[in-house]
Amino acid sequence: MDQKPIDLYTVLGIDRAARPEEIEAAFAAWKARSGSSGPIDDEAWQRVRYAYEVLISPQRRKTYDSLVVETAGPALELDITMSAESIPLLDTPHILYALLTLRPRDDRPAISGDPRPLNLGLVIDRSTSMRGERLEKVTAAVGLLLDKLGPGDRLSLVSFSDRAEVVLPAATIDTAAASPDPETAAAWRDPRRRIEAIVASGGTEIYQGLQAGLAQVARPAAKGHISHLILLTDGHTYGDAADCLRLAEKMATRGVGITAFGLGADWNDAFLDALVASSGGQSHYIERPDDVLAHLESRLQGLGAIHARNLALAQSWPDSFTLRSAFKLAPSPQPLPSDSRPVPMGDLEGRSPMTVLLEFLVAPQSVAARFRLPFEVRFTAANGIAQLAERSARLVAGDVQAGDGQTPQAIIEAARWLNLYRMQDKAWEEAQLGKPDTAAARMRKLTDRYMETGDLRLARQAQLEAQQLAQQGAMSPEGRKVLKYGTRSLMRSDKS
Amino acid sequence: MIACPECGAQHYPGTLFCDGCGAAVHPEARAYLEASQAAAGRQSSIRKISTSHRESSPASTEATGGDAPTPPATPPSPPTLRIRVIQYESDLILRGTQFNIGRTDPFSDFVPEFDVTRFEGQERGVSRRHATIRWDGGGFVIRDNDSSNGTWLNGERLEPGREYPLPATAGVRFGGLLVQLTIAD
């Protein structure tokens, strides 16, 4: 007997993502072939027939898929690189870094053909400050986006100031104009006109927009879709930041991801970072209105190629390990909430790996010992099944000779970027706390560090900010964004 | 604990880079930086350009002048005033002896020190020359300049034209814009 389980997809010679028609076609081809080539090999025939029967039934196929996943292992592979394999016996705590790499397994077919359809909610700021070029570019970009979505994708558009307005109710693009709901049908008859009719006026209350956006995205018709909300704002929200964060958490539990775009210089980056953190989403800085389209397009591309969803790192290590910081370096750099259990890491888009740098504070080790440091990442695979990728690092606590233990280059490199990022963050914090001199001194150091990386634009900006801090006691909001998001993209360019 | 070789900040052993000054703390991190600088040798022309650019500007001479002692920056005058615009979670620092609060008036070239235009001051009913905060030698005082929608200090409406002493922390409302003022030192 053959011990190896036979893959039913291989038997029929079809792709894992094959549609029912393709299964029918493959089966029909088999029948035709076996009929014309003499006597049928009975065993082979039975196998093909069985494969067909299982895969053509949606219910049985789903069960089969889930079982196969279990025997074949999870869809993602987790690799761990530690900064050291041993921890010295000291009476002080010790820093240890771990670099996590998650990549789709090579032996898995790429999710080709039919990815799950998107259920996208756009939430667009139309406060007074958006008036003019900003709103023009945004509405033009949204209009172009309509053509980029697939026929099975759902879209909704909400605009907000201190009130929210549903510009386009959630509907499947190709059938929206024929919707039985008269309001939806009317809105979608000429969606571009509706989009162009958005007028900027009023304050910025992001909560209003998010709530209306969520109401559209969370409609039951969107089951089986990848639900995602894209917020675009250019201002500070009006006293409802805490409500927004609570709503974002609620969205995360419902599997709705968030991307937040800040346009121009006058928005609260810390707030947008916090807003996307609970779903492991992304926040981006759009420097000029002209860049809106490119940003939206690249986001759409990512969402259209999701390989695994809702990755979450369990804090499964021993008590003597405290996670001090977690930072996603690639594909899209983003700080992760290290105090969250588990740590949400977002989705894995496309086939490029996700890398995350963790920094641990290890309590003093007093006895020599060997132990395991377990890493567990839970996620939802493309077929909707919950999976776990795990791996342990082996560590030794004991006396280590000096110079022992080569720190991997990848860790040093990652720590270097993270450190630059932290420095600019700290300088900003100090400026906020009314310590412009300390902030200016740090900014001057940072100027040198950016020079070392060869990034002149960031170096120049840091220098300008140091000057500004010394003379006026504050950083410019533009400078803050240029440095913060510029440092993030340094990490990305380094990876490519 | 180990000390940063450049700035002396204390770090836990195992730390790779100093988050105070960005220097490599760990010997292997230092080796990495040196190697990457050497590898970037062919880019040295670029670096040179940047260096000269830097030296041409006054602030960077300060930045690179390693032997210059840190300036003993003790401002002789009033403490700084921190303004937190609550509705925007925005913090600003003002230094000086007198600040106008209001909106920029393009017709008369009036630019207040604390310009609330970007906080949608007009929509919130802040006048162009709404109020003034002044250092009177011993403390800050605040005055409403007969604004259309008034100024409130900790919930009390100010009588226009009169100066009120500003406590160390105060909630102040200019028309419909709420800010928190803190005197920092």
XYZ file of C-alpha atoms in Angstrom:
681
model
C 0.000 0.000 0.000
C 1.111 3.467 -0.769
C 1.648 5.299 2.480
C 1.658 8.724 0.910
C -1.784 10.248 0.644
C -2.732 10.947 -2.923
C -3.607 14.516 -3.632
C -7.027 14.658 -5.250
C -6.142 17.795 -7.176
C -3.091 16.062 -8.644
C -5.213 13.061 -9.594
C -7.442 15.254 -11.716
C -4.532 17.396 -12.855
C -6.043 20.647 -11.711
C -5.042 23.653 -9.681
C -5.970 23.977 -6.040
C -7.988 27.067 -6.916
C -9.834 25.361 -9.776
C -13.428 26.422 -10.319
C -16.226 23.836 -10.572
C -16.296 24.219 -14.378
C -12.629 23.327 -14.521
C -13.219 20.272 -12.376
C -16.024 19.187 -14.709
C -13.824 19.782 -17.730
C -10.924 17.821 -16.264
C -13.192 14.909 -15.407
C -14.795 14.958 -18.857
C -11.353 14.953 -20.463
C -10.382 11.925 -18.386
C -13.473 10.029 -19.429
C -12.891 10.855 -23.083
C -9.240 9.829 -22.893
C -9.851 6.543 -21.074
C -12.697 5.646 -23.435
C -10.526 5.980 -26.505
C -7.448 4.168 -25.201
C -8.622 0.606 -24.770
C -9.498 -1.086 -21.479
C -9.774 1.157 -18.460
C -7.379 0.665 -15.584
C -9.997 0.081 -12.959
C -7.993 1.304 -9.984
C -7.019 4.503 -11.725
C -10.563 5.057 -12.831
C -11.875 4.613 -9.293
C -9.374 7.156 -8.066
C -10.328 9.756 -10.643
C -13.986 9.221 -10.019
C -13.499 9.588 -6.287
C -11.439 12.753 -6.727
C -14.130 14.203 -8.940
C -16.930 13.378 -6.515
C -15.145 14.929 -3.570
C -14.019 18.081 -5.302
C -17.214 18.821 -7.171
C -19.184 18.916 -3.907
C -18.482 22.245 -2.209
C -19.058 20.702 1.203
C -16.796 17.695 0.715
C -14.165 19.787 -1.003
C -13.997 22.132 1.961
C -13.589 19.244 4.381
C -10.920 17.702 2.169
C -9.037 20.996 1.917
C -8.993 21.386 5.667
C -7.706 17.845 6.180
C -5.033 18.180 3.555
C -3.804 21.359 5.107
C -3.326 19.522 8.348
C -1.291 16.749 6.808
C 0.688 19.065 4.580
C 1.413 21.719 7.215
C 0.480 25.374 7.344
C 0.521 27.627 4.308
C 3.149 29.892 5.847
C 6.618 29.057 6.917
C 8.119 30.740 9.960
C 11.846 31.300 10.291
C 13.549 32.691 13.363
C 16.917 34.385 13.567
C 18.152 35.279 17.046
C 20.761 37.918 17.833
C 22.495 35.370 20.023
C 22.099 31.734 20.912
C 23.268 32.169 24.419
C 22.485 34.461 27.300
C 25.312 35.317 29.656
C 24.868 34.776 33.382
C 24.625 38.334 34.610
C 22.926 40.132 37.428
C 21.407 42.694 35.060
C 18.731 42.199 32.433
C 19.868 41.525 28.902
C 18.667 42.534 25.447
C 17.897 39.901 22.871
C 16.568 40.424 19.355
C 14.612 38.021 17.203
C 13.927 38.443 13.507
C 10.812 36.639 12.315
C 10.354 35.852 8.645
C 7.035 34.552 7.396
C 6.801 33.403 3.827
C 4.334 31.407 1.757
C 5.574 27.857 1.383
C 7.131 27.222 -1.983
C 5.426 23.896 -2.479
C 2.052 25.559 -2.274
C 0.427 26.735 -5.434
C 0.075 30.472 -5.495
C -3.467 31.577 -5.063
C -3.927 32.283 -8.674
C -7.038 32.817 -10.695
C -9.737 33.765 -8.279
C -8.661 35.437 -5.099
C -11.452 36.225 -2.712
C -13.360 39.287 -3.832
C -12.793 42.576 -2.052
C -15.280 44.423 0.073
C -13.737 47.856 0.166
C -15.012 50.818 2.137
C -13.549 54.201 1.270
C -13.902 56.881 3.932
C -12.906 60.286 2.604
C -12.396 63.491 4.560
C -14.282 66.455 3.097
C -13.596 69.012 5.817
C -12.899 72.610 4.808
C -9.159 72.022 4.625
C -9.690 69.506 1.802
C -11.100 72.222 -0.397
C -9.442 72.724 -3.777
C -6.662 70.552 -5.138
C -6.807 67.987 -2.364
C -10.413 67.034 -2.854
C -10.076 67.276 -6.628
C -7.209 64.804 -6.705
C -8.893 62.483 -4.249
C -12.186 62.330 -6.110
C -10.364 61.899 -9.425
C -8.384 59.005 -7.915
C -11.520 57.370 -6.538
C -13.172 57.678 -9.950
C -10.231 55.902 -11.573
C -10.286 53.269 -8.873
C -13.741 52.178 -9.980
C -12.181 50.704 -13.114
C -9.494 48.870 -11.197
C -11.871 46.832 -9.089
C -13.041 43.450 -10.309
C -16.675 42.838 -11.244
C -17.258 40.747 -8.103
C -15.736 43.308 -5.747
C -17.886 45.383 -3.462
C -17.306 49.076 -2.896
C -18.796 51.759 -0.724
C -17.841 55.405 -0.402
C -18.470 57.591 2.612
C -17.452 61.233 2.865
C -17.284 63.014 6.207
C -16.629 66.321 7.879
C -18.387 66.711 11.210
C -21.127 64.611 9.659
C -20.877 61.562 7.427
C -22.627 61.064 4.148
C -22.938 57.831 2.189
C -21.957 58.800 -1.342
C -22.063 55.279 -2.730
C -23.825 52.599 -0.682
C -22.022 49.254 -0.548
C -22.769 47.183 -3.631
C -21.140 44.719 -5.986
C -19.697 46.822 -8.776
C -21.163 45.071 -11.804
C -24.688 44.688 -10.447
C -24.934 47.863 -8.367
C -26.947 49.880 -10.868
C -29.526 47.089 -11.010
C -29.805 46.782 -7.248
C -33.328 46.105 -5.911
C -32.710 48.856 -3.388
C -33.777 52.041 -5.187
C -31.349 54.249 -3.310
C -28.374 52.034 -4.142
C -29.435 51.727 -7.750
C -29.839 55.496 -8.074
C -26.441 56.214 -6.534
C -24.679 53.721 -8.768
C -26.351 54.757 -12.005
C -23.694 57.403 -12.412
C -21.190 56.858 -9.607
C -18.641 59.306 -10.990
C -21.073 62.153 -10.885
C -21.843 61.331 -7.250
C -18.157 61.318 -6.450
C -17.527 64.624 -8.204
C -20.414 66.229 -6.358
C -18.651 65.942 -2.977
C -18.236 69.449 -1.530
C -15.669 70.313 1.119
C -16.921 72.088 4.220
C -16.983 71.667 7.982
C -14.705 70.236 10.652
C -13.053 66.831 10.927
C -14.729 64.147 12.991
C -13.173 60.907 11.910
C -15.464 58.854 14.124
C -18.468 59.925 12.059
C -16.756 58.732 8.898
C -15.506 55.462 10.362
C -18.844 54.552 11.824
C -20.693 55.167 8.559
C -17.936 53.346 6.664
C -18.146 50.326 8.927
C -21.934 50.198 8.568
C -21.403 49.832 4.815
C -18.573 47.329 4.996
C -20.249 45.156 7.622
C -23.342 44.358 5.575
C -24.115 40.637 5.555
C -23.826 40.480 1.752
C -20.073 40.860 2.140
C -19.587 37.405 3.641
C -16.737 35.576 1.953
C -15.119 38.839 0.889
C -11.946 40.443 2.150
C -13.282 43.432 4.054
C -11.140 46.509 4.325
C -11.631 50.140 5.167
C -9.462 52.873 3.686
C -9.481 56.180 5.533
C -8.106 59.299 3.908
C -7.825 62.438 6.043
C -5.867 65.665 6.138
C -6.677 66.885 9.596
C -6.812 66.274 13.311
C -9.980 64.698 14.542
C -12.314 66.677 16.717
C -12.327 65.247 20.231
C -13.344 61.713 19.293
C -9.977 59.982 19.066
C -10.758 57.493 21.826
C -14.082 56.550 20.237
C -12.303 55.999 16.936
C -9.797 53.632 18.534
C -12.558 51.634 20.188
C -14.356 51.358 16.879
C -11.161 50.218 15.165
C -10.782 47.463 17.756
C -14.317 46.360 17.098
C -13.600 46.272 13.390
C -10.501 44.157 13.965
C -12.536 41.557 15.850
C -14.897 41.436 12.892
C -12.008 40.886 10.523
C -12.173 44.321 8.917
C -8.695 45.672 8.204
C -7.858 49.383 8.112
C -5.475 51.429 6.027
C -5.115 55.084 6.999
C -3.714 57.733 4.689
C -2.706 61.151 5.989
C -2.610 63.844 3.353
C -0.424 66.916 3.811
C 1.203 67.789 7.125
C -1.626 68.579 9.531
C -2.834 65.221 10.733
C -2.002 63.217 13.783
C 0.373 60.416 12.801
C 0.405 58.837 16.247
C -3.370 58.648 16.137
C -3.469 57.038 12.694
C -0.814 54.526 13.759
C -2.915 53.604 16.764
C -6.018 53.396 14.615
C -4.562 50.762 12.325
C -2.661 48.879 15.042
C -5.503 46.685 16.246
C -5.997 45.161 12.809
C -2.287 45.137 11.974
C -3.070 47.595 9.177
C -0.955 50.233 7.509
C -0.688 53.990 7.786
C 0.901 56.088 5.075
C 1.901 59.668 4.527
C 0.800 61.237 1.253
C 2.971 64.265 0.801
C 1.310 65.795 -2.246
C -2.249 65.474 -3.565
C -0.770 64.234 -6.845
C 0.384 61.077 -5.085
C -3.065 60.025 -3.912
C -3.804 57.828 -6.906
C -0.522 55.939 -6.729
C -1.025 55.240 -3.027
C -4.580 54.022 -3.468
C -3.602 51.840 -6.401
C -0.757 50.171 -4.610
C -3.002 49.492 -1.649
C -5.590 47.932 -3.907
C -2.947 45.753 -5.474
C -1.859 44.494 -2.079
C -5.391 43.773 -0.958
C -6.063 41.894 -4.170
C -3.224 39.476 -3.480
C -3.758 38.470 0.123
C -2.122 35.153 0.852
C -2.921 34.882 4.540
C -4.980 37.070 6.791
C -4.900 38.356 10.343
C -1.492 37.098 11.362
C -1.141 37.267 15.124
C 1.926 36.552 17.215
C 1.156 34.824 20.506
C 3.170 36.059 23.469
C 4.013 32.486 24.313
C 7.447 32.956 25.800
C 8.479 32.368 29.411
C 7.840 35.069 32.002
C 11.490 36.011 32.121
C 11.120 37.402 28.576
C 9.431 40.757 28.096
C 8.679 41.999 24.620
C 9.953 45.585 24.555
C 9.162 46.402 20.979
C 7.893 44.833 17.804
C 8.313 46.377 14.388
C 7.233 45.103 11.012
C 10.063 45.883 8.597
C 8.726 44.394 5.379
C 6.817 44.508 3.166
C 5.285 47.687 4.618
C 7.136 49.080 7.652
C 4.829 49.660 10.604
C 5.269 49.683 14.379
C 3.337 46.874 16.062
C 1.703 47.120 19.500
C 4.107 45.093 21.641
C 1.844 45.203 24.687
C -1.004 43.545 22.844
C -1.727 39.854 23.375
C -1.497 38.509 20.749
C 0.417 41.046 18.666
C -1.592 41.731 15.486
C 0.656 41.670 12.415
C -1.876 42.182 9.634
C -2.166 40.316 6.359
C 0.484 38.746 4.171
C 0.015 40.222 0.743
C 1.460 38.656 -2.355
C 4.340 36.220 -2.119
C 6.933 38.509 -0.622
C 7.888 37.605 2.944
C 6.914 39.527 6.042
C 9.726 40.316 8.459
C 9.271 41.475 12.029
C 11.970 42.522 14.469
C 11.299 41.778 18.132
C 13.292 43.185 20.993
C 13.224 41.292 24.263
C 14.342 42.257 27.701
C 15.507 39.083 29.387
C 15.492 38.935 33.169
C 18.847 38.109 34.797
C 19.681 34.444 34.391
C 21.369 32.986 37.413
C 21.656 29.304 36.567
C 23.092 27.670 33.508
C 20.266 26.071 31.547
C 19.014 25.198 28.123
C 15.607 26.333 27.100
C 13.288 26.840 24.211
C 11.778 30.123 23.147
C 8.547 29.303 21.302
C 7.142 31.523 18.551
C 3.585 30.961 17.392
C 1.871 32.859 14.614
C -1.801 32.176 14.011
C -3.417 33.214 10.773
C -6.253 32.537 8.383
C -5.107 30.796 5.224
C -6.386 31.700 1.772
C -8.986 28.935 1.955
C -10.414 30.448 5.133
C -8.982 27.882 7.515
C -7.270 28.914 10.741
C -3.681 27.743 10.871
C -0.628 27.985 13.044
C 2.991 28.458 12.015
C 5.380 27.748 14.845
C 9.037 27.385 15.533
C 11.218 27.514 18.590
C 14.581 29.053 19.127
C 16.993 27.145 21.328
C 18.900 29.167 23.831
C 21.568 28.443 26.365
C 22.033 30.429 29.525
C 25.618 30.152 30.638
C 29.046 31.666 30.696
C 29.965 32.903 27.279
C 33.420 33.898 26.201
C 33.790 37.395 24.882
C 33.404 37.711 21.151
C 31.450 34.527 21.119
C 28.274 34.255 19.099
C 28.184 36.028 15.805
C 25.230 38.366 15.609
C 23.587 37.794 12.229
C 23.962 40.729 9.836
C 20.243 40.793 9.130
C 19.558 41.528 12.793
C 22.143 44.276 13.030
C 20.773 45.879 9.904
C 17.189 45.699 11.123
C 18.152 47.067 14.541
C 19.940 49.952 12.881
C 16.837 51.061 10.981
C 14.648 50.607 13.978
C 17.034 52.695 16.019
C 16.908 55.581 13.550
C 13.152 55.386 13.627
C 13.123 55.518 17.389
C 15.482 58.458 17.525
C 13.296 60.631 15.337
C 10.295 59.553 17.382
C 12.060 60.465 20.588
C 13.123 63.869 19.283
C 9.523 64.609 18.395
C 8.378 63.477 21.801
C 10.914 65.724 23.504
C 9.833 68.674 21.400
C 6.255 67.980 22.427
C 7.231 67.802 26.062
C 8.779 71.253 25.879
C 12.405 70.133 25.745
C 13.465 71.692 22.438
C 17.160 71.787 23.346
C 17.365 68.062 23.989
C 15.313 67.456 20.874
C 17.568 69.710 18.802
C 20.685 67.923 20.040
C 19.167 64.571 19.130
C 18.125 65.885 15.753
C 21.697 66.976 15.060
C 22.936 63.486 15.876
C 20.256 62.107 13.639
C 21.464 64.333 10.800
C 24.806 62.531 10.968
C 23.157 59.119 11.091
C 21.067 59.826 8.037
C 24.233 60.957 6.275
C 25.796 57.606 7.096
C 22.925 55.867 5.382
C 23.467 58.076 2.337
C 19.951 59.481 2.429
C 20.551 63.158 1.841
C 16.933 64.168 1.851
C 16.392 62.869 5.361
C 19.716 64.272 6.520
C 18.783 67.701 5.220
C 15.362 67.536 6.789
C 16.803 66.522 10.156
C 19.217 69.421 9.929
C 16.401 71.844 9.198
C 14.411 70.515 12.116
C 17.396 70.846 14.442
C 17.627 74.482 13.399
C 13.933 75.039 13.819
C 13.991 73.439 17.260
C 16.857 75.620 18.362
C 15.310 78.804 17.071
C 11.595 78.320 17.533
C 11.385 75.481 19.977
C 9.269 73.301 17.719
C 9.500 70.930 14.801
C 7.548 71.591 11.651
C 4.638 69.208 11.127
C 5.899 68.508 7.591
C 9.340 67.697 8.916
C 7.847 65.334 11.431
C 6.092 63.378 8.687
C 8.969 63.464 6.232
C 11.338 62.020 8.836
C 8.956 59.470 10.258
C 7.697 58.058 6.991
C 11.013 58.600 5.257
C 12.732 56.441 7.863
C 10.074 53.814 7.379
C 10.714 53.695 3.662
C 14.444 53.445 4.314
C 13.683 50.084 5.863
C 11.681 49.036 2.875
C 14.194 50.054 0.230
C 16.805 48.212 2.181
C 14.826 45.009 1.886
C 14.262 45.110 -1.821
C 25.074 47.962 32.134
C 27.246 49.137 29.307
C 27.928 52.702 28.249
C 27.511 54.110 24.768
C 31.017 54.883 23.470
C 29.822 58.192 22.018
C 27.346 59.737 24.386
C 27.815 57.675 27.512
C 24.165 56.651 27.820
C 23.675 53.444 29.802
C 22.278 50.372 28.069
C 21.468 46.806 28.927
C 24.046 44.332 27.685
C 23.119 42.917 24.294
C 21.947 46.307 22.993
C 23.141 46.851 19.438
C 22.669 50.596 18.913
C 22.304 53.550 21.274
C 18.832 54.995 20.969
C 20.118 58.282 22.334
C 22.681 59.142 19.695
C 22.440 56.288 17.214
C 26.004 55.066 17.717
C 26.845 51.381 17.595
C 27.084 50.056 21.148
C 27.781 46.416 20.429
C 31.210 45.650 18.913
C 29.574 43.636 16.143
C 27.249 46.523 15.315
C 30.279 48.801 15.115
C 32.018 46.376 12.781
C 28.895 46.281 10.650
C 28.711 50.065 10.350
C 32.389 50.323 9.481
C 32.030 47.641 6.837
C 28.981 49.276 5.327
C 30.746 52.643 5.272
C 33.703 51.072 3.522
C 31.427 49.330 1.060
C 29.791 52.653 0.363
C 33.240 54.034 -0.449
C 32.320 54.531 -4.055
C 29.506 56.666 -2.854
C 31.958 58.828 -0.996
C 31.615 61.560 -3.595
C 27.963 61.827 -2.675
C 28.860 61.943 0.954
C 31.369 64.648 0.290
C 28.778 66.766 -1.416
C 26.504 66.372 1.508
C 29.264 67.227 3.912
C 30.089 70.429 2.132
C 26.436 71.283 1.984
C 26.291 70.752 5.658
C 29.263 72.878 6.427
C 27.933 75.730 4.401
C 25.051 76.113 6.774
C 25.444 77.501 10.262
C 23.343 74.942 12.083
C 25.448 72.038 10.966
C 28.706 73.585 12.043
C 27.060 73.396 15.357
C 26.051 69.823 14.628
C 29.507 68.660 13.665
C 31.578 70.899 15.896
C 32.313 68.075 18.281
C 34.750 70.034 20.410
C 32.305 72.835 21.073
C 30.747 72.328 24.478
C 27.018 71.968 24.653
C 25.560 75.460 24.839
C 24.562 76.360 28.376
C 21.142 77.312 27.131
C 19.380 78.962 30.021
C 16.945 81.512 28.701
C 16.877 84.528 30.986
C 13.280 85.404 30.350
C 9.785 84.018 30.837
C 9.103 80.302 30.873
C 7.665 78.682 27.782
C 3.964 78.366 27.365
C 2.613 75.086 26.140
C -0.649 75.140 24.256
C -2.527 71.952 23.772
C -5.362 72.188 21.290
C -7.558 69.544 22.796
C -9.861 68.976 19.860
C -6.859 68.339 17.631
C -4.533 66.608 20.075
C -1.997 69.101 18.931
C 0.761 70.579 21.081
C 2.528 73.843 20.481
C 5.206 75.654 22.383
C 5.301 79.426 22.549
C 8.229 81.412 23.864
C 8.336 85.132 24.250
C 6.814 87.940 26.251
C 3.645 88.531 24.293
C 1.430 86.384 22.082
C -1.612 87.251 20.117
C -4.230 84.588 19.680
C -6.312 84.801 16.552
C -6.335 84.239 12.845
C -3.998 85.519 10.170
C -5.484 88.538 8.448
C -4.212 88.622 4.888
C -5.477 92.183 4.380
C -3.593 93.818 7.190
C -0.556 91.522 7.405
C -1.553 90.633 10.918
C -0.099 87.281 11.942
C -0.829 86.199 15.500
C 1.790 84.137 17.326
C -0.830 81.520 17.990
C -2.649 81.287 14.691
C -5.731 79.102 14.928
C -6.558 79.174 11.208
C -5.475 75.581 10.785
C -7.648 74.536 13.694
C -10.584 75.811 11.735
C -10.614 78.891 13.915
C -12.993 80.775 11.703
C -15.596 78.026 11.826
C -15.165 77.891 15.570
C -15.787 81.584 15.985
C -12.298 82.788 16.836
C -11.777 86.448 15.982
C -8.720 87.643 14.088
C -7.374 89.501 17.134
C -9.121 87.421 19.708
C -6.977 87.627 22.803
C -3.498 88.443 24.046
C -1.256 86.693 26.545
C 1.549 88.784 28.044
C 4.408 88.222 30.484
C 4.164 90.914 33.146
C 7.451 90.097 34.842
C 6.070 87.755 37.459
C 3.640 85.689 35.443
C 1.513 85.455 32.356
C -1.695 87.465 32.043
C -4.465 86.957 29.513
C -6.751 89.569 27.981
C -9.767 89.255 25.706
C -9.603 91.866 22.930
C -13.320 92.412 22.708
C -13.715 89.306 20.568
C -17.054 88.459 18.961
C -17.509 85.173 20.773
C -15.593 85.745 23.972
C -12.804 84.077 25.935
C -13.315 81.760 28.902
C -10.692 80.997 31.546
C -11.441 77.803 33.456
C -15.101 78.219 32.633
C -15.356 81.929 33.534
C -15.986 84.405 30.760
C -13.394 87.166 30.720
C -14.437 90.748 30.763
C -13.055 92.242 27.540
C -10.002 94.468 27.903
C -9.172 93.294 31.432
C -6.050 91.280 32.255
C -6.379 88.105 34.270
C -3.461 86.176 35.760
C -2.941 82.827 34.068
C -2.560 79.876 36.454
C 0.125 77.214 35.821
C -2.443 75.069 34.053
C -5.603 76.475 32.602
C -8.385 75.467 30.289
C -9.081 78.358 27.978
C -11.788 78.630 25.371
C -11.437 81.101 22.501
C -14.907 81.240 20.972
C -15.507 77.562 20.257
C -11.884 76.429 20.372
C -10.761 74.778 23.564
C -7.091 74.754 24.518
C -5.102 73.798 27.551
C -2.344 76.181 28.582
C 0.533 74.988 30.701
C 3.402 77.087 31.881
C 6.493 74.962 31.426
C 10.002 75.779 32.498
